[in-house]
Short mmCIF file of C-alpha atoms and ligand atoms in Angstrom, two decimals:
data_model
loop_
_atom_site.label_atom_id
_atom_site.label_comp_id
_atom_site.label_asym_id
_atom_site.label_seq_id
_atom_site.Cartn_x
_atom_site.Cartn_y
_atom_site.Cartn_z
CA UNK A 226 1.93 -31.05 -16.31
CA UNK A 227 0.61 -32.84 -13.43
CA UNK A 228 -2.59 -35.01 -14.11
CA UNK A 229 -4.62 -33.30 -11.60
CA UNK A 230 -7.89 -32.03 -12.80
CA UNK A 231 -7.28 -28.24 -14.19
CA UNK A 232 -8.94 -25.23 -12.73
CA UNK A 233 -9.47 -22.75 -15.24
CA UNK A 234 -10.50 -18.74 -14.35
CA UNK A 235 -12.64 -17.70 -17.29
CA UNK A 236 -12.47 -13.61 -18.64
CA UNK A 237 -11.02 -11.64 -16.20
CA UNK A 238 -9.14 -9.17 -16.47
CA UNK A 239 -5.54 -10.38 -16.02
CA UNK A 240 -2.25 -8.29 -14.47
CA UNK A 241 0.89 -8.99 -16.44
CA UNK A 242 4.15 -9.03 -15.16
CA UNK A 243 4.49 -5.64 -17.24
CA UNK A 244 2.00 -3.87 -15.45
CA UNK A 245 -0.84 -3.90 -18.67
CA UNK A 246 -3.49 -5.88 -18.56
CA UNK A 247 -5.14 -8.84 -20.29
CA UNK A 248 -8.71 -9.95 -20.62
CA UNK A 249 -8.48 -13.31 -20.82
CA UNK A 250 -8.12 -17.05 -19.28
CA UNK A 251 -5.45 -18.53 -16.76
CA UNK A 252 -5.49 -21.92 -16.54
CA UNK A 253 -4.24 -23.51 -13.48
CA UNK A 254 -2.56 -27.28 -13.65
CA UNK A 255 -1.53 -28.30 -9.94
CA UNK A 256 -0.05 -25.67 -8.20
CA UNK A 257 1.32 -23.55 -10.49
CA UNK A 258 0.20 -21.19 -13.42
CA UNK A 259 0.52 -23.46 -16.74
CA UNK A 260 -0.81 -20.84 -19.49
CA UNK A 261 -2.14 -17.28 -19.51
CA UNK A 262 -4.13 -16.23 -22.93
CA UNK A 263 -6.78 -14.39 -24.44
CA UNK A 264 -9.16 -17.40 -24.82
CA UNK A 265 -7.89 -21.33 -23.54
CA UNK A 266 -9.96 -23.75 -25.88
CA UNK A 267 -11.20 -26.21 -23.12
CA UNK A 268 -10.25 -29.01 -25.25
CA UNK A 269 -6.84 -28.56 -25.17
CA UNK A 270 -7.19 -28.76 -21.45
CA UNK A 271 -8.51 -32.16 -20.87
CA UNK A 272 -10.23 -33.02 -17.56
CA UNK A 273 -10.81 -29.49 -16.03
CA UNK A 274 -12.20 -29.89 -12.09
CA UNK A 275 -13.76 -26.48 -12.12
CA UNK A 276 -14.14 -23.13 -14.23
CA UNK A 277 -14.61 -20.15 -12.80
CA UNK A 278 -16.40 -17.38 -14.26
CA UNK A 279 -14.56 -13.99 -13.69
CA UNK A 280 -16.51 -11.74 -16.18
CA UNK A 281 -16.31 -8.22 -14.08
CA UNK A 282 -13.42 -8.90 -11.67
CA UNK A 283 -9.82 -8.65 -11.43
CA UNK A 284 -6.95 -10.97 -11.83
CA UNK A 285 -4.01 -10.41 -9.70
CA UNK A 286 -1.25 -11.87 -7.85
CA UNK A 287 -1.49 -12.82 -4.38
CA UNK A 288 -0.28 -10.10 -1.72
CA UNK A 289 2.57 -11.43 0.45
CA UNK A 290 2.54 -9.33 3.64
CA UNK A 291 5.97 -9.40 5.09
CA UNK A 292 5.04 -8.20 8.93
CA UNK A 293 2.85 -10.34 10.99
CA UNK A 294 2.37 -11.05 14.36
CA UNK A 295 -0.06 -13.82 14.58
CA UNK A 296 0.44 -15.06 18.39
CA UNK A 297 0.71 -18.60 18.25
CA UNK A 298 1.91 -20.11 19.86
CA UNK A 299 1.29 -18.75 23.86
CA UNK A 300 -1.32 -15.77 22.85
CA UNK A 301 -3.87 -17.56 21.54
CA UNK A 302 -6.63 -15.42 23.02
CA UNK A 303 -5.57 -13.04 20.69
CA UNK A 304 -5.05 -14.84 17.30
CA UNK A 305 -3.83 -17.93 16.39
CA UNK A 306 -2.29 -19.28 12.63
CA UNK A 307 -5.92 -20.75 11.75
CA UNK A 308 -7.81 -17.32 12.38
CA UNK A 309 -5.28 -14.92 11.00
CA UNK A 310 -4.49 -17.07 8.29
CA UNK A 311 -8.48 -16.99 7.25
CA UNK A 312 -8.73 -13.00 7.24
CA UNK A 313 -5.27 -13.53 5.37
CA UNK A 314 -7.20 -15.15 2.63
CA UNK A 315 -9.96 -13.19 2.75
CA UNK A 316 -8.29 -10.46 2.65
CA UNK A 317 -6.42 -11.63 -0.54
CA UNK A 318 -3.34 -12.31 1.12
CA UNK A 319 -1.89 -15.23 0.37
CA UNK A 320 1.94 -15.72 2.06
CA UNK A 321 2.62 -13.86 5.18
CA UNK A 322 5.65 -13.45 7.23
CA UNK A 323 5.48 -13.68 10.72
CA UNK A 324 7.33 -12.19 13.51
CA UNK A 325 9.39 -14.21 16.40
CA UNK A 326 7.60 -11.77 19.74
CA UNK A 327 5.17 -15.17 20.46
CA UNK A 328 5.49 -17.37 23.66
CA UNK A 329 8.07 -19.03 23.49
CA UNK A 330 9.96 -16.79 21.78
CA UNK A 331 10.97 -17.88 18.31
CA UNK A 332 14.91 -17.93 18.27
CA UNK A 333 16.00 -21.58 17.85
CA UNK A 334 15.20 -24.11 15.07
CA UNK A 335 13.11 -26.16 17.49
CA UNK A 336 10.59 -23.20 18.29
CA UNK A 337 11.04 -22.75 14.58
CA UNK A 338 10.07 -26.46 13.87
CA UNK A 339 7.04 -25.81 16.33
CA UNK A 340 5.44 -22.56 14.46
CA UNK A 341 6.01 -24.72 10.72
CA UNK A 342 4.29 -27.86 12.29
CA UNK A 343 1.64 -25.66 13.46
CA UNK A 344 1.45 -23.77 10.51
CA UNK A 345 1.21 -26.84 8.74
CA UNK A 346 -1.55 -28.17 10.23
CA UNK A 347 -3.87 -24.97 10.49
CA UNK A 348 -2.97 -22.54 7.62
CA UNK A 349 -4.51 -21.93 4.53
CA UNK A 350 -2.21 -19.69 2.96
CA UNK A 351 1.69 -20.24 2.84
CA UNK A 352 3.66 -18.89 6.13
CA UNK A 353 7.02 -18.15 6.60
CA UNK A 354 8.94 -16.87 9.71
CA UNK A 355 11.88 -14.95 11.04
CA UNK A 356 14.05 -15.32 13.42
CA UNK A 357 14.38 -13.26 16.75
CA UNK A 358 17.93 -11.82 17.61
CA UNK A 359 18.77 -11.86 21.35
CA UNK A 360 22.23 -9.91 22.62
CA UNK A 361 23.51 -13.59 23.19
CA UNK A 362 23.30 -13.94 19.27
CA UNK A 363 22.30 -17.77 19.22
CA UNK A 364 24.23 -20.18 16.93
CA UNK A 365 20.54 -20.71 15.45
CA UNK A 366 19.93 -17.21 14.16
CA UNK A 367 22.33 -18.17 11.22
CA UNK A 368 21.61 -21.96 10.40
CA UNK A 369 17.91 -22.21 11.20
CA UNK A 370 15.77 -23.18 8.27
CA UNK A 371 13.84 -22.20 7.02
CA UNK A 372 13.50 -18.24 7.93
CA UNK A 373 12.85 -15.00 6.10
CA UNK A 374 15.40 -13.11 7.74
CA UNK A 375 16.55 -12.38 11.60
CA UNK A 376 14.33 -9.75 13.45
CA UNK A 377 15.59 -7.07 15.51
CA UNK A 378 14.07 -5.25 18.27
CA UNK A 379 16.44 -2.10 18.81
CA UNK A 380 13.10 -0.60 20.88
CA UNK A 381 9.18 -0.95 21.54
CA UNK A 382 10.31 -4.41 23.10
CA UNK A 383 10.85 -5.50 26.17
CA UNK A 384 12.60 -8.72 27.72
CA UNK A 385 15.02 -11.15 25.82
CA UNK A 386 14.28 -9.71 22.34
CA UNK A 387 14.88 -5.99 22.97
CA UNK A 388 18.74 -5.68 21.15
CA UNK A 389 19.22 -1.43 21.90
CA UNK A 390 23.42 -1.22 22.51
CA UNK A 391 25.48 -0.09 19.83
CA UNK A 392 28.13 -2.89 20.16
CA UNK A 393 25.83 -5.83 20.29
CA UNK A 394 24.22 -4.47 16.90
CA UNK A 395 27.60 -4.45 15.87
CA UNK A 396 28.32 -8.05 16.53
CA UNK A 397 25.15 -8.90 15.28
CA UNK A 398 25.00 -7.31 12.13
CA UNK A 399 28.60 -8.32 11.32
CA UNK A 400 27.61 -12.30 11.96
CA UNK A 401 27.82 -14.97 9.06
CA UNK A 402 29.40 -12.51 6.46
CA UNK A 403 32.08 -15.37 5.54
CA UNK A 404 30.34 -16.68 2.05
CA UNK A 405 31.72 -20.08 3.25
CA UNK A 406 29.34 -20.36 6.45
CA UNK A 407 25.99 -20.78 7.17
CA UNK A 408 23.96 -18.03 7.23
CA UNK A 409 25.83 -15.85 4.75
CA UNK A 410 23.26 -13.10 3.38
CA UNK A 411 20.73 -13.53 5.96
CA UNK A 412 18.39 -10.47 5.60
CA UNK A 413 18.52 -8.07 9.52
CA UNK A 414 14.83 -6.92 9.67
CA UNK A 415 14.79 -4.06 12.16
CA UNK A 416 12.41 -2.15 14.52
CA UNK A 417 14.51 0.61 14.44
CA UNK A 418 13.16 3.05 17.55
CA UNK A 419 15.65 4.33 19.96
CA UNK A 420 15.14 2.76 23.12
CA UNK A 421 17.15 4.92 24.61
CA UNK A 422 15.13 8.26 24.19
CA UNK A 423 11.99 5.97 24.38
CA UNK A 424 12.76 5.70 27.82
CA UNK A 425 13.75 9.32 28.99
CA UNK A 426 10.81 10.69 27.45
CA UNK A 427 8.61 8.05 28.85
CA UNK A 428 9.56 9.54 32.48
CA UNK A 429 9.11 12.76 30.79
CA UNK A 430 5.50 12.82 30.15
CA UNK A 431 4.94 10.12 32.76
CA UNK A 432 1.32 10.51 33.97
CA UNK A 433 -0.71 11.51 31.17
CA UNK A 434 -3.22 9.59 30.07
CA UNK A 435 -4.24 11.07 26.59
CA UNK A 436 -3.27 8.65 23.98
CA UNK A 437 -2.16 10.90 21.58
CA UNK A 438 0.97 11.63 23.77
CA UNK A 439 2.05 8.12 22.39
CA UNK A 440 3.93 9.76 19.12
CA UNK A 441 5.45 12.42 21.17
CA UNK A 442 6.98 9.70 23.65
CA UNK A 443 8.07 7.55 20.44
CA UNK A 444 8.52 10.32 18.45
CA UNK A 445 10.02 11.08 14.89
CA UNK A 446 13.61 11.78 16.46
CA UNK A 447 13.80 8.08 18.16
CA UNK A 448 12.97 6.35 15.06
CA UNK A 449 15.48 8.69 12.71
CA UNK A 450 17.96 8.24 14.94
CA UNK A 451 17.66 4.20 15.18
CA UNK A 452 17.23 3.87 11.50
CA UNK A 453 20.43 5.86 11.14
CA UNK A 454 22.11 3.58 12.78
CA UNK A 455 20.87 0.36 11.08
CA UNK A 456 22.18 2.21 8.29
CA UNK A 457 25.81 2.90 9.26
CA UNK A 458 26.09 -0.65 10.52
CA UNK A 459 24.80 -2.40 7.44
CA UNK A 460 27.13 -0.59 5.57
CA UNK A 461 30.01 -0.91 7.63
CA UNK A 462 28.78 -4.99 7.84
CA UNK A 463 27.62 -4.83 4.02
CA UNK A 464 25.05 -6.18 5.51
CA UNK A 465 21.30 -6.98 3.74
CA UNK A 466 19.11 -4.90 5.62
CA UNK A 467 15.45 -3.86 5.44
CA UNK A 468 14.01 -1.66 7.72
CA UNK A 469 10.02 -3.06 8.97
CA UNK A 470 7.21 -0.15 9.22
CA UNK A 471 9.14 3.13 8.45
CA UNK A 472 6.59 5.73 9.91
CA UNK A 473 8.48 9.41 9.55
CA UNK A 474 9.04 11.93 6.78
CA UNK A 475 12.68 12.02 8.17
CA UNK A 476 13.56 8.24 7.79
CA UNK A 477 12.01 8.64 4.04
CA UNK A 478 14.12 11.50 3.43
CA UNK A 479 17.12 9.88 4.65
CA UNK A 480 16.48 6.79 2.55
CA UNK A 481 16.02 8.85 -0.76
CA UNK A 482 19.57 10.58 0.16
CA UNK A 483 21.44 7.53 1.29
CA UNK A 484 19.81 4.00 0.80
CA UNK A 485 22.66 1.65 -0.70
CA UNK A 486 21.48 -1.05 -3.18
CA UNK A 487 21.00 -3.55 -0.94
CA UNK A 488 18.70 -2.10 2.02
CA UNK A 489 14.86 -2.28 1.53
CA UNK A 490 12.11 -0.45 3.25
CA UNK A 491 8.28 -0.86 3.43
CA UNK A 492 5.76 1.15 5.30
CA UNK A 493 2.18 -0.07 7.07
CA UNK A 494 -1.12 1.65 5.40
CA UNK A 495 -2.13 2.84 9.04
CA UNK A 496 1.17 5.04 8.63
CA UNK A 497 0.40 6.30 4.83
CA UNK A 498 -3.37 6.53 6.15
CA UNK A 499 -3.96 7.70 9.63
CA UNK A 500 -2.29 10.22 11.14
CA UNK A 501 -2.35 11.76 15.07
CA UNK A 502 -5.87 12.69 14.08
CA UNK A 503 -6.85 9.26 14.36
CA UNK A 504 -6.30 9.41 18.37
CA UNK A 505 -8.79 11.97 18.32
CA UNK A 506 -12.01 9.45 16.75
CA UNK A 507 -10.38 5.85 17.72
CA UNK A 508 -8.10 6.73 20.65
CA UNK A 509 -5.82 4.07 21.96
CA UNK A 510 -7.18 1.82 18.91
CA UNK A 511 -4.86 4.33 16.86
CA UNK A 512 -1.88 3.08 19.42
CA UNK A 513 0.82 1.25 17.65
CA UNK A 514 4.65 1.12 17.07
CA UNK A 515 5.68 3.00 15.76
CA UNK A 516 3.31 5.50 16.21
CA UNK A 517 1.06 6.77 13.73
CA UNK A 518 2.78 10.54 12.82
CA UNK A 519 1.64 14.02 11.16
CA UNK A 520 -0.58 14.49 7.86
CA UNK A 521 3.29 15.70 6.40
CA UNK A 522 4.98 12.46 7.88
CA UNK A 523 2.15 10.82 5.32
CA UNK A 524 2.58 12.90 2.75
CA UNK A 525 6.30 12.34 2.57
CA UNK A 526 5.97 8.58 3.11
CA UNK A 527 3.40 8.43 -0.05
CA UNK A 528 5.79 10.60 -2.49
CA UNK A 529 8.42 8.12 -0.93
CA UNK A 530 6.63 5.01 -1.82
CA UNK A 531 5.41 6.41 -5.23
CA UNK A 532 9.00 7.46 -6.12
CA UNK A 533 10.29 3.88 -5.43
CA UNK A 534 12.08 4.70 -2.14
CA UNK A 535 10.05 2.63 -0.28
CA UNK A 536 10.00 -1.29 -1.35
CA UNK A 537 6.95 -2.53 -0.03
CA UNK A 538 3.77 -2.51 1.96
CA UNK A 539 3.48 -4.48 5.37
CA UNK A 540 0.99 -4.28 8.03
CA UNK A 541 2.48 -5.32 10.84
CA UNK A 542 -0.37 -7.02 11.97
CA UNK A 543 -0.76 -6.77 15.42
CA UNK A 544 -4.00 -8.13 17.19
CA UNK A 545 -4.97 -7.00 20.88
CA UNK A 546 -8.60 -7.68 22.33
CA UNK A 547 -10.85 -5.13 22.32
CA UNK A 548 -10.77 -5.51 26.26
CA UNK A 549 -6.70 -5.07 26.64
CA UNK A 550 -7.21 -1.99 23.42
CA UNK A 551 -9.95 -0.29 25.97
CA UNK A 552 -7.94 0.03 28.96
CA UNK A 553 -6.74 3.50 29.69
CA UNK A 554 -3.27 4.76 27.95
CA UNK A 555 -0.08 3.80 28.72
CA UNK A 556 -2.13 0.53 29.64
CA UNK A 557 -3.36 -0.25 26.25
CA UNK A 558 -0.87 -2.39 24.18
CA UNK A 559 0.15 -1.15 20.83
CA UNK A 560 -0.86 -2.48 17.83
CA UNK A 561 -3.69 -2.72 15.05
CA UNK A 562 -4.67 -5.92 13.08
CA UNK A 563 -4.32 -5.21 8.42
CA UNK A 564 -4.14 -8.45 6.91
CA UNK A 565 -8.17 -8.72 5.94
CA UNK A 566 -8.21 -4.88 5.14
CA UNK A 567 -4.56 -4.08 3.38
CA UNK A 568 -5.28 -4.84 -0.03
CA UNK A 569 -8.87 -3.47 -0.21
CA UNK A 570 -7.55 -0.19 1.67
CA UNK A 571 -4.58 0.11 -1.29
CA UNK A 572 -6.57 -0.96 -4.35
CA UNK A 573 -8.96 2.00 -2.84
CA UNK A 574 -6.16 4.33 -3.10
CA UNK A 575 -5.77 3.22 -6.92
CA UNK A 576 -9.33 3.71 -7.85
CA UNK A 577 -8.85 7.05 -6.42
CA UNK A 578 -6.07 7.94 -8.70
CA UNK A 579 -3.19 8.34 -5.97
CA UNK A 580 -1.41 5.25 -7.60
CA UNK A 581 -2.25 2.42 -10.16
CA UNK A 582 -2.88 -1.07 -9.60
CA UNK A 583 0.28 -2.36 -10.85
CA UNK A 584 2.04 -0.14 -8.67
CA UNK A 585 -0.02 -2.00 -5.31
CA UNK A 586 0.75 -5.05 -6.27
CA UNK A 587 4.47 -4.24 -7.05
CA UNK A 588 4.54 -3.14 -3.28
CA UNK A 589 2.31 -5.52 -2.03
CA UNK A 590 3.43 -9.06 -4.24
CA UNK A 591 6.21 -8.78 -6.80
CA UNK A 592 8.67 -6.68 -4.71
CA UNK A 593 8.05 -8.80 -1.78
CA UNK A 594 9.08 -11.66 -3.19
CA UNK A 595 11.92 -10.66 -4.80
CA UNK A 596 13.33 -8.68 -1.67
CA UNK A 597 13.11 -11.77 0.19
CA UNK A 598 14.06 -14.20 -2.57
CA UNK A 599 10.86 -16.33 -2.58
CA UNK A 600 10.71 -18.13 -5.62
CA UNK A 601 8.13 -18.54 -7.83
CA UNK A 602 5.67 -15.62 -6.83
CA UNK A 603 4.57 -12.29 -7.18
CA UNK A 604 3.42 -12.31 -10.61
CA UNK A 605 1.12 -14.11 -12.61
CA UNK A 606 2.85 -15.98 -16.08
CA UNK A 607 3.06 -19.59 -16.74
CA UNK A 608 5.12 -21.40 -14.45
CA UNK A 609 4.77 -19.52 -11.29
CA UNK A 610 2.64 -20.67 -8.36
CA UNK A 611 -0.75 -20.53 -8.72
CA UNK A 612 -1.10 -17.84 -5.87
CA UNK A 613 -3.96 -15.49 -6.98
CA UNK A 614 -6.66 -12.97 -5.43
CA UNK A 615 -9.69 -12.12 -7.87
CA UNK A 616 -10.62 -8.50 -6.66
CA UNK A 617 -14.14 -6.55 -7.09
CA UNK A 618 -13.24 -3.01 -8.48
CA UNK A 619 -16.56 -2.18 -9.19
CA UNK A 620 -18.13 -2.42 -5.81
CA UNK A 621 -17.51 -0.19 -2.89
CA UNK A 622 -18.61 -1.83 0.64
CA UNK A 623 -17.51 -0.86 4.20
CA UNK A 624 -15.01 -2.34 6.49
CA UNK A 625 -17.64 -3.89 9.07
CA UNK A 626 -16.28 -4.99 12.31
CA UNK A 627 -18.63 -8.16 11.85
CA UNK A 628 -16.89 -9.49 9.13
CA UNK A 629 -13.44 -9.34 10.29
CA UNK A 630 -11.87 -13.20 10.45
CA UNK A 631 -8.95 -11.94 12.37
CA UNK A 632 -9.75 -13.11 16.41
CA UNK A 633 -9.19 -10.04 17.54
CA UNK A 634 -12.80 -8.66 15.97
CA UNK A 635 -11.89 -5.35 15.29
CA UNK A 636 -9.88 -3.01 12.39
CA UNK A 637 -9.01 0.63 12.95
CA UNK A 638 -10.84 1.13 9.79
CA UNK A 639 -14.36 0.16 10.48
CA UNK A 640 -16.54 2.42 8.73
CA UNK A 641 -14.39 2.92 5.60
CA UNK A 642 -15.74 2.42 2.12
CA UNK A 643 -13.24 0.44 0.03
CA UNK A 644 -13.23 -1.18 -3.17
CA UNK A 645 -10.64 -3.98 -4.49
CA UNK A 646 -12.62 -6.49 -2.06
CA UNK A 647 -11.32 -10.07 -2.77
CA UNK A 648 -14.03 -12.68 -4.17
CA UNK A 649 -11.72 -15.37 -4.85
CA UNK A 650 -8.17 -16.03 -3.37
CA UNK A 651 -6.45 -19.28 -4.86
CA UNK A 652 -3.48 -20.51 -2.56
CA UNK A 653 -0.83 -22.71 -4.59
CA UNK A 654 -4.09 -24.26 -6.91
CA UNK A 655 -6.91 -24.21 -4.19
CA UNK A 656 -9.77 -21.57 -3.72
CA UNK A 657 -8.85 -21.00 -0.32
CA UNK A 658 -11.64 -17.87 -0.34
CA UNK A 659 -14.88 -18.02 -1.91
CA UNK A 660 -17.43 -14.89 -1.67
CA UNK A 661 -17.47 -14.98 1.76
CA UNK A 662 -16.41 -18.47 2.84
CA UNK A 663 -12.98 -19.79 3.60
CA UNK A 664 -12.46 -23.42 2.33
CA UNK A 665 -11.32 -24.95 5.79
CA UNK A 666 -9.53 -27.79 3.83
CA UNK A 667 -7.24 -25.89 1.62
CA UNK A 668 -3.59 -25.30 3.25
CA UNK A 669 -0.46 -23.47 2.72
CA UNK A 670 3.22 -24.29 2.44
CA UNK A 671 6.21 -22.93 4.00
CA UNK A 672 7.88 -20.93 1.85
CA UNK A 673 11.57 -20.68 0.80
CA UNK A 674 14.08 -18.40 0.40
CA UNK A 675 17.07 -17.58 -1.38
CA UNK A 676 19.65 -16.02 0.17
CA UNK A 677 21.15 -12.62 -1.27
CA UNK A 678 24.10 -12.44 -3.55
O1 DOR B 856 2.68 -1.92 17.26
C1 DOR B 856 3.37 -3.03 17.61
N1 DOR B 856 2.55 -4.04 17.56
N2 DOR B 856 4.14 -2.53 16.34
C2 DOR B 856 4.94 -3.90 16.84
O2 DOR B 856 6.20 -3.62 16.29
C3 DOR B 856 4.61 -4.93 17.61
C4 DOR B 856 3.24 -5.30 17.51
C5 DOR B 856 2.92 -6.47 18.57
O3 DOR B 856 3.11 -7.34 18.46
O4 DOR B 856 1.79 -6.19 19.46
#
């Protein structure tokens, strides 16, 4: 027990680790959950800093988003760690794992440390960072700490972070597999698209400005081929592998048949809930990598998620400004923001009967904590970190551009009527978001990661 005054959440519908709900109270002591019970007697608690009356609200573990691009340092005109973390807090995301395609690239301990320092000074939620692989395979790939994994762009990237040749990938997948050396078991996360195929199809379809062509240029085959290669190399080297933003039914079928126990994969809400029809309504704002697919692909991805073939939901939050996105294809950049809407989008699916709230929280919290070896997170139980979100599952409200806290100031889901919006978000026992207001004084912490054994 700490000597800090307690935070008490009263009368919430609490999601327990076994997927059932308890109507009751949660006592938070410092940064940890101390007790979960039908009723906590205030006289047991001692000094109480604050009580939150959660009548009518549902208490969930905070979401952990395993793939975001927050643009700092170097591209702060699109987003920065402060604005992105505010969007997280308002969306119920209490921890994020961020990608290395910033300026400079995050490829060394020094550039990683710079990001950690920046995050410590301004993030209201917890943070972790990937280190980026380059063809050189810098030594820091295995020794830099703390990192959640090594990111490899097999496609859809230019410059030093593109690693698209099989012999180089083979070498990277084989690095650090000695149990007595640093970096043993370090996770590799791949953006799986076959760059050679994309290059060739870009030439084939050159001159077409309808953004729908994007899904044909970077087609299902390009994604499938790269995922097949990553799986092959992971098996060869027994390398812990994570497939980022899986987008096609073809890959989901492959995973259902062949996924080894040490491989995980994720899908984004965009690839579940939007399809190629979105180009007609929002044009280049629907452009992302890997691209949106057919309704049949969405259906197969959904089934794979429900069946446990797909492990996590990630947003691939990739903000670009309205001006950038409004340029005609192919000058428009790929990517959409997502951290503020992912939890309500998925909870709305649960409210409409497509899945359960407990499944959503497995995909968005407990499975992510387990898959990345993040200790003490992903569930509501005594002793675990007090990263929590109180959501309102009774009210529907539309996604409004003016309520988006991401610096880019738009969402591909504008106008969608959603339930499950956060009312309070708690990060390490601090109220980071409350009824429309960010607590600018709250601070997240650097996440730690236990290597796969
Ligand atoms: O659409 C995308 N945009 N996909 C990625 O993986 C990268 C991202 C970006 O950084 O803009």
